[in-house]
XYZ file of C-alpha atoms in Angstrom:
673
model
C -0.799 -12.863 -20.919
C 2.425 -14.561 -21.904
C 3.641 -17.780 -20.343
C 5.832 -17.562 -17.259
C 9.538 -18.190 -17.767
C 11.213 -21.249 -16.263
C 11.120 -21.238 -12.452
C 14.757 -22.371 -12.200
C 16.124 -18.977 -13.163
C 18.314 -16.909 -10.818
C 18.298 -13.201 -10.080
C 20.898 -11.479 -12.269
C 22.014 -9.202 -9.428
C 22.133 -11.376 -6.305
C 21.540 -14.948 -7.610
C 18.356 -15.422 -5.563
C 16.136 -18.223 -6.888
C 12.906 -17.801 -8.839
C 13.059 -14.116 -9.858
C 9.596 -12.692 -10.479
C 10.538 -9.484 -12.295
C 12.315 -8.575 -15.522
C 14.326 -5.519 -16.500
C 13.329 -5.147 -20.131
C 16.075 -2.820 -21.340
C 18.783 -4.802 -19.510
C 17.596 -8.225 -20.665
C 17.674 -9.781 -17.195
C 15.473 -11.343 -14.511
C 15.553 -10.019 -10.945
C 14.126 -10.841 -7.534
C 11.775 -8.721 -5.420
C 14.466 -7.039 -3.336
C 16.680 -6.152 -6.291
C 13.620 -4.943 -8.181
C 12.926 -2.433 -5.405
C 16.330 -0.876 -6.113
C 15.803 -0.968 -9.880
C 12.529 0.906 -9.467
C 14.167 3.591 -7.353
C 16.657 4.279 -10.167
C 13.943 5.251 -12.646
C 12.807 3.939 -16.030
C 15.692 5.708 -17.778
C 17.956 3.222 -15.986
C 15.795 0.104 -15.722
C 12.335 -0.712 -17.076
C 10.868 -3.356 -14.774
C 7.824 -5.531 -15.354
C 6.375 -8.437 -13.377
C 6.585 -11.758 -15.170
C 3.168 -13.091 -14.147
C 0.954 -10.197 -13.066
C 1.614 -7.780 -15.915
C 0.360 -8.196 -19.497
C 3.218 -8.939 -21.907
C 3.343 -8.729 -25.681
C 4.547 -12.299 -26.414
C 7.491 -11.229 -28.578
C 8.706 -8.733 -25.958
C 8.821 -11.458 -23.291
C 10.542 -13.764 -25.776
C 13.151 -11.067 -26.393
C 13.912 -10.750 -22.661
C 14.060 -14.536 -22.232
C 16.421 -14.909 -25.196
C 18.744 -12.207 -23.902
C 18.834 -13.659 -20.389
C 19.452 -17.216 -21.581
C 22.266 -16.045 -23.853
C 24.237 -14.276 -21.164
C 23.069 -10.672 -21.409
C 23.991 -10.227 -17.753
C 27.673 -10.660 -18.643
C 27.430 -7.377 -20.554
C 26.696 -5.495 -17.343
C 29.162 -7.554 -15.242
C 32.015 -7.851 -17.763
C 34.882 -6.797 -15.489
C 33.550 -8.899 -12.581
C 34.136 -12.032 -14.672
C 37.861 -11.291 -14.602
C 39.578 -13.366 -11.873
C 41.530 -10.237 -10.939
C 38.304 -8.644 -9.719
C 38.035 -11.275 -6.987
C 41.547 -10.471 -5.840
C 40.692 -6.778 -5.676
C 37.688 -7.471 -3.445
C 35.072 -6.583 -6.022
C 32.128 -8.964 -6.055
C 28.434 -9.027 -6.883
C 25.715 -9.095 -4.255
C 24.513 -12.270 -2.531
C 20.913 -13.238 -1.663
C 21.763 -12.839 2.042
C 23.088 -9.290 1.638
C 21.024 -6.411 2.963
C 19.131 -4.364 0.416
C 20.669 -1.177 1.808
C 23.485 -0.545 1.401
C 24.905 -3.772 -0.109
C 22.525 -4.645 -2.934
C 21.617 -1.032 -3.614
C 25.229 0.079 -4.032
C 26.053 -2.822 -6.307
C 22.990 -2.326 -8.508
C 23.610 1.425 -8.822
C 27.212 0.794 -9.817
C 26.187 -1.915 -12.272
C 23.445 -0.079 -14.147
C 23.612 3.608 -13.259
C 27.374 4.014 -13.402
C 27.998 1.095 -15.806
C 31.042 0.433 -13.650
C 31.583 -3.126 -14.898
C 30.802 -2.717 -18.611
C 33.646 -3.343 -21.061
C 35.014 0.004 -22.228
C 36.349 0.676 -25.697
C 39.728 2.398 -26.056
C 39.176 6.177 -25.885
C 39.597 8.136 -29.105
C 40.079 11.812 -29.649
C 36.768 12.059 -31.496
C 34.101 10.281 -29.438
C 31.441 10.929 -32.077
C 33.362 8.715 -34.504
C 33.286 5.870 -31.981
C 29.517 6.226 -31.547
C 29.081 6.299 -35.325
C 31.181 3.152 -35.748
C 29.172 1.358 -33.076
C 25.928 2.409 -34.733
C 27.125 1.099 -38.095
C 27.955 -2.227 -36.453
C 24.460 -2.275 -34.948
C 23.020 -1.496 -38.381
C 24.739 -4.625 -39.766
C 24.058 -6.906 -36.802
C 20.278 -6.543 -36.601
C 19.789 -8.568 -39.778
C 20.915 -11.608 -37.741
C 19.345 -13.221 -34.702
C 22.246 -12.416 -32.370
C 20.441 -10.306 -29.791
C 23.216 -10.163 -27.205
C 25.644 -8.641 -29.731
C 23.194 -5.839 -30.462
C 22.529 -5.262 -26.751
C 26.286 -5.020 -26.170
C 26.590 -2.420 -28.948
C 23.667 -0.451 -27.502
C 25.265 -0.566 -24.050
C 28.444 0.942 -25.513
C 26.634 3.843 -27.133
C 25.239 2.656 -30.471
C 22.128 4.605 -31.437
C 18.914 2.710 -32.189
C 17.691 5.523 -34.475
C 20.995 5.843 -36.362
C 20.400 6.836 -40.006
C 23.054 5.180 -42.149
C 24.343 7.805 -44.614
C 25.265 5.279 -47.316
C 22.404 2.799 -46.849
C 19.803 5.521 -46.360
C 17.904 3.743 -43.584
C 17.928 2.860 -39.879
C 18.624 -0.425 -38.029
C 14.879 -0.908 -37.573
C 14.390 -0.810 -41.363
C 16.996 -3.568 -41.689
C 15.488 -5.715 -38.928
C 11.971 -5.342 -40.343
C 13.079 -6.244 -43.862
C 14.868 -9.343 -42.509
C 11.874 -10.338 -40.397
C 13.900 -10.153 -37.165
C 11.055 -9.621 -34.714
C 13.126 -9.867 -31.529
C 15.718 -7.430 -32.890
C 12.889 -5.010 -33.646
C 11.636 -5.387 -30.056
C 15.107 -4.638 -28.670
C 15.586 -1.606 -30.917
C 12.153 -0.281 -29.924
C 13.009 -0.626 -26.222
C 16.036 1.591 -26.888
C 13.952 4.217 -28.662
C 13.809 3.180 -32.320
C 10.883 4.850 -34.120
C 8.740 2.560 -36.346
C 7.460 5.639 -38.179
C 10.880 6.769 -39.449
C 11.136 6.914 -43.247
C 14.186 5.820 -45.201
C 15.617 7.564 -48.263
C 12.836 5.979 -50.358
C 10.097 7.283 -48.088
C 9.300 3.836 -46.611
C 8.894 2.950 -42.935
C 9.906 -0.280 -41.167
C 6.215 -1.213 -41.205
C 6.223 -0.991 -45.007
C 9.230 -3.310 -45.284
C 7.740 -5.831 -42.865
C 4.564 -6.004 -44.951
C 6.465 -6.245 -48.227
C 8.460 -9.160 -46.845
C 5.337 -10.984 -45.731
C 6.130 -10.504 -42.053
C 2.597 -9.461 -41.193
C 2.744 -10.191 -37.454
C 5.900 -8.076 -37.206
C 4.190 -5.280 -39.143
C 1.246 -5.329 -36.741
C 3.577 -5.321 -33.752
C 5.502 -2.338 -35.146
C 2.240 -0.409 -35.460
C 1.476 -1.219 -31.813
C 4.931 0.014 -30.817
C 4.346 3.227 -32.744
C 1.250 3.919 -30.634
C 2.655 2.480 -27.391
C 2.338 5.719 -25.433
C -1.304 6.502 -26.214
C -2.283 2.812 -26.039
C -0.796 2.532 -22.538
C -2.617 5.649 -21.338
C -5.945 4.426 -22.739
C -5.514 0.955 -21.238
C -4.715 2.510 -17.863
C -8.109 4.216 -17.743
C -10.476 1.773 -19.404
C -8.644 -1.523 -19.914
C -9.006 -1.346 -23.662
C -6.658 -0.652 -26.560
C -7.515 0.499 -30.104
C -7.996 -1.991 -32.918
C -5.047 -0.959 -35.052
C -5.822 -3.703 -37.587
C -9.123 -1.979 -38.326
C -7.557 1.460 -38.682
C -8.531 2.614 -35.198
C -5.518 4.179 -33.498
C -7.048 6.017 -30.525
C -9.437 5.224 -27.699
C -10.284 8.354 -25.748
C -12.500 7.828 -22.693
C -14.248 10.835 -21.207
C -15.506 11.561 -17.703
C -18.430 13.911 -17.952
C -18.333 14.766 -14.270
C -14.811 16.160 -14.525
C -14.052 17.256 -18.066
C -14.985 20.690 -19.343
C -17.153 21.587 -16.373
C -15.031 24.118 -14.499
C -13.452 27.212 -15.958
C -10.150 26.182 -14.423
C -10.266 22.810 -16.171
C -11.094 24.452 -19.486
C -8.217 26.891 -19.072
C -5.797 24.087 -18.253
C -6.899 22.123 -21.307
C -6.516 25.169 -23.513
C -2.996 25.779 -22.224
C -2.091 22.160 -22.857
C -3.341 22.476 -26.428
C -1.203 25.574 -26.938
C 2.046 23.810 -25.989
C 4.570 23.293 -28.764
C 4.828 19.739 -30.061
C 8.174 19.294 -28.330
C 6.892 20.350 -24.900
C 3.701 18.351 -25.364
C 5.737 15.239 -26.147
C 7.798 15.765 -22.994
C 4.669 16.089 -20.867
C 3.100 13.013 -22.486
C 6.237 10.952 -21.810
C 6.282 12.121 -18.194
C 2.642 11.107 -17.728
C 3.443 7.742 -19.352
C 6.206 7.207 -16.784
C 3.795 8.111 -13.974
C 1.234 5.625 -15.310
C 3.948 2.970 -15.304
C 4.887 3.874 -11.712
C 1.283 3.652 -10.514
C 0.569 0.373 -12.284
C 3.817 -1.181 -11.042
C 2.969 -0.013 -7.520
C -0.372 -1.793 -7.743
C 1.293 -5.027 -8.879
C 3.937 -4.673 -6.201
C 1.428 -4.276 -3.363
C -0.568 -7.241 -4.640
C 2.384 -9.617 -4.851
C 4.615 -8.872 -1.846
C 4.868 -10.768 1.403
C 4.390 -7.754 3.644
C 5.350 -9.660 6.776
C 8.891 -10.284 5.570
C 9.776 -7.425 3.250
C 10.860 -4.113 4.711
C 8.427 -1.412 3.662
C 11.113 1.217 3.114
C 12.725 -0.846 0.360
C 9.563 -1.183 -1.683
C 8.204 2.328 -1.825
C 8.781 4.558 -4.850
C 6.638 7.558 -3.849
C 7.257 9.570 -7.008
C 9.241 9.431 -10.229
C 12.996 9.272 -9.534
C 15.241 12.076 -10.754
C 16.530 11.795 -14.319
C 19.825 13.765 -14.566
C 19.218 14.302 -18.294
C 16.169 16.438 -17.505
C 16.136 19.950 -16.127
C 15.451 20.519 -12.443
C 12.119 22.102 -13.361
C 11.021 19.082 -15.384
C 12.104 16.644 -12.698
C 10.101 18.514 -10.079
C 7.086 18.626 -12.408
C 7.370 14.867 -12.874
C 7.443 14.308 -9.127
C 4.359 16.477 -8.635
C 2.382 14.068 -10.834
C 2.333 11.654 -7.886
C 0.263 14.202 -5.916
C -2.639 14.023 -8.359
C -5.476 11.927 -7.015
C -7.040 9.333 -9.321
C -9.722 11.749 -10.544
C -7.304 14.550 -11.381
C -4.771 12.256 -13.011
C -7.434 10.637 -15.187
C -8.468 14.100 -16.367
C -4.911 14.893 -17.401
C -4.521 11.543 -19.190
C -7.730 12.076 -21.164
C -6.695 15.589 -22.176
C -3.348 14.274 -23.401
C -5.013 11.486 -25.393
C -7.406 13.939 -27.009
C -4.699 16.386 -27.926
C -2.356 13.659 -29.195
C -5.020 12.617 -31.697
C -5.638 16.221 -32.709
C -1.955 16.858 -33.284
C -1.432 13.667 -35.282
C -4.288 14.601 -37.566
C -2.391 17.746 -38.494
C -4.573 20.359 -36.832
C -2.617 23.613 -36.403
C -0.899 24.178 -33.073
C -0.379 27.768 -31.972
C 3.103 28.588 -30.773
C 3.190 29.187 -27.050
C 5.565 29.234 -24.112
C 2.995 28.120 -21.582
C 4.476 26.523 -18.514
C 3.722 22.820 -18.056
C 4.039 23.410 -14.316
C 1.152 25.879 -14.527
C -0.937 23.399 -16.473
C -0.319 20.635 -13.946
C -1.122 22.970 -11.059
C -4.345 24.075 -12.749
C -5.501 20.497 -13.128
C -4.486 19.522 -9.595
C -6.354 22.505 -8.150
C -9.562 22.158 -10.124
C -11.078 19.742 -7.592
C -9.412 21.092 -4.466
C -12.779 21.772 -2.842
C -14.102 18.286 -3.534
C -13.713 15.213 -1.367
C -12.504 12.466 -3.677
C -12.094 8.747 -3.135
C -8.485 8.112 -4.102
C -8.582 4.339 -3.818
C -9.815 3.658 -7.363
C -9.744 5.665 -10.608
C -13.034 7.385 -11.339
C -13.830 6.262 -14.877
C -16.227 4.153 -16.908
C -15.806 1.455 -19.494
C -15.458 2.471 -23.118
C -18.565 2.590 -25.223
C -18.612 1.043 -28.678
C -17.660 3.153 -31.666
C -21.214 3.048 -33.017
C -22.795 4.099 -29.740
C -20.567 7.131 -29.475
C -21.685 8.759 -32.712
C -25.381 7.806 -32.396
C -25.840 8.874 -28.793
C -28.929 11.055 -28.428
C -29.363 14.147 -26.296
C -31.793 12.274 -24.082
C -29.219 9.556 -23.481
C -26.621 12.199 -22.678
C -28.850 13.784 -20.063
C -29.603 10.393 -18.494
C -26.021 9.205 -18.508
C -23.360 11.854 -18.918
C -20.579 9.332 -18.394
C -20.520 8.175 -22.031
C -17.192 7.577 -23.683
C -15.840 8.367 -27.125
C -13.734 5.955 -29.124
C -12.139 7.922 -31.929
C -11.174 6.329 -35.200
C -7.879 6.708 -36.961
C -6.645 9.811 -38.675
C -7.090 10.434 -42.401
C -4.491 10.352 -45.191
C -1.319 12.370 -44.691
C -0.922 15.396 -46.961
C 2.328 16.440 -48.651
C 2.561 19.460 -46.360
C 2.184 17.305 -43.250
C 4.826 14.925 -44.569
C 7.316 17.751 -45.052
C 6.602 19.062 -41.551
C 7.264 15.634 -40.044
C 10.393 15.161 -42.155
C 11.808 18.535 -41.108
C 11.018 17.799 -37.476
C 12.856 14.470 -37.703
C 15.929 16.134 -39.174
C 15.938 18.736 -36.403
C 15.485 16.016 -33.770
C 18.412 14.027 -35.157
C 20.671 17.075 -34.895
C 19.666 17.579 -31.248
C 20.235 13.899 -30.513
C 23.752 14.046 -31.948
C 24.514 17.104 -29.819
C 23.244 15.361 -26.678
C 25.321 12.273 -27.501
C 28.511 14.318 -27.602
C 27.686 16.094 -24.334
C 26.824 12.837 -22.556
C 30.035 11.141 -23.733
C 32.084 14.078 -22.445
C 30.323 13.951 -19.058
C 30.947 10.221 -18.685
C 34.628 10.563 -19.587
C 35.168 13.338 -17.031
C 33.580 11.254 -14.276
C 35.790 8.254 -15.111
C 38.898 10.456 -14.983
C 37.827 11.843 -11.594
C 37.186 8.369 -10.240
C 40.660 7.234 -11.320
C 42.225 10.211 -9.550
C 40.427 9.352 -6.338
C 41.479 5.714 -6.780
C 38.335 4.176 -5.351
C 36.026 1.551 -6.804
C 32.701 3.035 -7.815
C 30.568 0.409 -6.152
C 32.132 0.407 -2.680
C 31.359 4.045 -1.917
C 28.448 6.367 -2.210
C 30.101 7.821 -5.310
C 28.420 5.087 -7.324
C 25.531 7.454 -7.908
C 27.464 10.629 -8.630
C 26.844 12.316 -11.985
C 29.773 13.981 -13.718
C 30.305 17.701 -14.010
C 31.194 19.229 -17.373
C 34.057 21.669 -17.654
C 32.806 25.122 -16.726
C 33.823 26.994 -19.862
C 33.650 24.185 -22.424
C 29.856 23.973 -22.245
C 28.296 23.905 -25.713
C 26.547 27.193 -26.497
C 23.782 25.476 -28.429
C 23.278 22.946 -25.647
C 23.240 25.669 -23.004
C 20.691 27.704 -24.912
C 18.522 24.633 -25.392
C 18.597 23.748 -21.715
C 18.136 27.347 -20.613
C 15.013 27.651 -22.709
C 13.336 24.793 -20.825
C 10.037 25.419 -19.092
C 10.047 28.064 -16.365
C 8.565 27.508 -12.984
C 5.852 29.810 -11.762
C 7.136 33.213 -10.670
C 5.286 32.960 -7.393
C 6.461 30.717 -4.583
C 4.910 27.348 -5.391
C 4.517 24.133 -3.503
C 7.797 22.254 -3.603
C 9.119 18.779 -3.046
C 12.098 20.203 -1.167
C 12.574 22.197 1.989
C 14.287 25.551 1.665
C 15.702 26.514 5.050
C 17.644 29.728 5.129
C 21.016 29.022 6.695
C 22.855 31.927 8.310
C 25.459 33.204 5.876
C 28.838 34.592 6.880
C 29.275 37.059 4.035
C 32.128 39.478 3.879
C 31.093 43.065 4.145
C 32.143 43.905 0.626
C 29.956 45.549 -1.932
C 28.999 42.259 -3.536
C 28.667 40.624 -0.119
C 26.189 43.234 1.092
C 24.214 42.857 -2.101
C 24.238 39.112 -1.628
C 22.874 39.422 1.891
C 20.091 41.721 0.769
C 19.201 39.504 -2.162
C 19.202 36.325 -0.057
C 16.266 37.767 1.857
C 14.323 38.156 -1.372
C 14.985 34.651 -2.657
C 12.977 32.806 -0.055
C 11.469 29.636 -1.435
C 12.451 27.476 -4.330
C 11.446 28.653 -7.764
C 11.000 32.306 -6.869
C 12.666 34.708 -9.251
C 15.450 36.896 -7.841
C 13.974 40.235 -8.708
C 12.455 43.315 -7.158
C 8.849 43.527 -8.282
C 8.951 47.310 -8.045
C 12.009 47.645 -10.243
C 11.790 48.214 -13.977
C 12.958 45.347 -16.230
C 16.609 45.755 -17.152
C 18.387 44.328 -20.193
C 21.863 45.181 -18.876
C 24.107 42.273 -17.950
C 27.359 42.091 -15.978
C 30.666 41.744 -17.758
C 31.624 38.296 -18.987
C 34.824 38.416 -16.909
C 32.908 38.971 -13.655
C 30.496 36.140 -14.380
C 33.335 33.784 -15.286
C 35.221 34.675 -12.114
C 32.216 33.931 -9.902
C 31.450 30.773 -11.850
C 34.984 29.523 -11.285
C 34.523 30.091 -7.553
C 31.275 28.108 -7.604
C 32.954 25.324 -9.560
C 35.856 25.205 -7.122
C 33.472 24.817 -4.189
C 31.469 22.142 -6.008
C 34.652 20.181 -6.674
C 35.404 20.357 -2.963
C 31.940 18.960 -2.222
C 32.436 16.208 -4.784
C 35.718 15.189 -3.193
C 34.003 15.031 0.194
C 31.342 12.751 -1.298
C 33.982 10.556 -2.929
C 35.816 10.171 0.389
C 32.640 9.699 2.469
C 33.376 12.848 4.480
C 29.734 13.542 5.196
C 30.501 16.020 7.969
C 31.992 18.282 5.277
C 28.702 18.564 3.395
C 27.256 21.451 5.428
C 30.322 23.769 5.334
C 30.750 22.997 1.618
C 27.108 23.820 0.935
C 27.403 27.111 2.831
C 30.422 28.131 0.755
C 28.561 27.225 -2.409
C 25.565 29.247 -1.241
C 27.747 32.289 -0.598
C 29.338 32.001 -4.048
C 25.934 31.578 -5.697
C 24.526 34.603 -3.863
C 27.471 36.766 -4.903
C 27.169 35.656 -8.522
C 23.422 36.292 -8.645
C 24.000 39.757 -7.141
C 25.897 40.704 -10.305
C 22.695 40.598 -12.317
C 19.866 43.180 -12.393
C 17.123 42.886 -9.795
C 14.600 42.283 -12.563
C 16.300 40.821 -15.646
C 14.500 41.425 -18.882
C 15.813 38.257 -20.517
C 13.688 35.182 -19.924
C 16.778 32.982 -20.242
C 18.574 34.924 -17.531
C 15.580 34.680 -15.193
C 15.288 30.939 -15.804
C 18.990 30.337 -15.143
C 19.026 32.524 -12.016
C 15.974 30.720 -10.710
C 17.650 27.339 -11.192
C 20.901 28.609 -9.661
C 19.420 30.022 -6.459
C 16.747 27.385 -5.856
C 19.316 24.608 -6.261
C 21.603 26.312 -3.731
C 18.769 26.378 -1.160
C 17.921 22.734 -1.833
C 21.569 21.825 -1.472
C 21.718 23.342 2.014
C 18.532 21.546 2.977
C 19.835 18.169 1.834
C 23.225 18.664 3.496
C 21.546 19.376 6.834
C 20.208 15.814 6.744
C 23.758 14.609 7.460
C 23.648 15.930 11.017
C 24.530 13.402 13.766
C 22.418 10.257 13.875
C 20.817 11.192 17.177
C 19.436 14.301 15.438
C 18.239 12.545 12.283
C 18.025 8.816 13.145
C 16.255 7.790 9.909
C 18.701 9.402 7.492
C 19.790 7.236 4.546
C 23.192 8.745 3.806
C 23.359 7.130 0.381
C 20.107 8.739 -0.741
C 21.147 12.061 0.782
C 24.392 11.928 -1.181
C 22.424 11.338 -4.378
C 20.306 14.409 -3.769
C 23.329 16.509 -2.745
C 25.166 15.702 -5.959
C 22.035 16.309 -8.035
C 21.654 19.780 -6.502
C 25.323 20.529 -7.128
C 24.917 19.399 -10.718
C 21.974 21.775 -11.195
C 24.019 24.656 -9.752
C 26.906 23.928 -12.119
C 24.533 23.706 -15.054
C 22.842 27.024 -14.239
C 26.209 28.769 -13.820
C 27.312 27.541 -17.228
C 24.081 28.774 -18.756
C 24.695 32.247 -17.328
C 28.264 32.266 -18.666
C 27.026 31.332 -22.120
C 24.215 33.893 -22.098
C 26.368 36.792 -20.925
C 29.136 35.897 -23.361
C 26.694 35.815 -26.245
C 24.931 39.051 -25.291
C 28.130 40.987 -24.561
C 29.679 39.899 -27.846
C 26.632 41.185 -29.660
């Protein structure tokens, strides 16, 4: 465990003394109260770790300490350093401020909205700006100036940028120069140590060639960070990468491969495409981090002084970059008891090793939701002790292979420790190379979409004329223009995992509000269909009807989408102006518009993309109504946190807008064909 930083440090967010936590990707130290807010934002915003009670790779802690001591916090508070900000009333939080709403609003504005970060002058082609920033990052990592690189990353530079002239990535440059702390920072922002340059060499190769052997070993650890973290969570042991061992896979004989349901769930997990499997593995990694951080939190807090509500993170926070289905699947991971979750972790470790060794993976569209539900249900009839994980220590590598049948019958809780994979074949290399190229294309597309979303939100905030951190709008995501949605991006998002067609257990309530529909043809259809769509995730279709491939005209879909967008903009304005009493009527108008739009489509659409988009559209409308009802008078709902409600309201509205755009894109494409 690394040495504790100096005790004279101050919290980067409220200036409280002796901060005990660090935000790794922000390069700062924070106190307990501010950490509670950071955790509620999610790891995609802030990756927190305790300074004393969490194991640290020494160079990672050194990277955070260097950034903090060299003024990394000024990156996130750039505009607050301007004397004019004091005159305008903008200020950072104080130690005496309440966590909610004072500290929470400031921290959300600072890191979620990046409200105080220095902005570059806008150009017509945002992709050029991102490319220029990435080239600057590529040049800067050969030096020891960490704060410059963090500033470039905060502005949009890409850690995995492949320089077209140099033929390599920033991590190649840092490894060749022996810049260990730069490599740590790049890895935190997603740089891949396994990426090959134009000569077929990885950053690990360059570190070894330059004699930077400790850096090379650290890069190998970073490459296997996900599976190492999962293994350590279960058995407190990591593989010996120096000896060529890259996986430790514990097994629980009393849970694995004993029930038919468990076997079916494992088989479905194995049949997932590599892309979907990686998403599931990353989600489980985030859940492991949440559970381990929870354990540290409970062990270190002064429960007599801290308010319980500010410390609890009951499930993974929503990531706006993920689909609604994936976010709900992530939240359901918190419902797994220790036994069930350990089973899922072991299955993922086993399949990760199988996939890396190049074993064929059958193409499948299995639903991750179904897999998670299968695992969570496999022990529903058992009474489990949820206080501690049900696992054993890892046996030695020799014991695993030499274990006799008699020993197995006497002690079925033996564990396997699998050695590293064999040499990579030319075919496997080409498959990996092609996958990397395809991934880079998708990343570039997502960059452009994200830049557009951020710009639209900034324009909207300027029109309203309010500071982001003094209102609940500090947590509002932006809404893309209805008809400018990228077709490729829409298709990619629409092809995300489907939820189960039956009504499944949900993290949201779905009350059916009375609808005042006009007695028009579409209105009557909407009223009839609203009866069918009870419960989130259910598909809007008549089970007795035959599948239909016919779709409404593009003009009709666009017209209804414009109505939905208009109503969403009205809701957004209400949120910007803190008109919480307008939430319910706005949500009802959105629900009516959604119902009328969905009524345009067949009762049982043949297209999987149409069904997925309709499911997201209608379920989000029901969730929106449910969240808006939480803004009823205080005497009705005395415990309502209006800031959190606003977050959920805007997230639901975002999902509705996204689904409507998907339907526009799909119908346009199909009708043009």
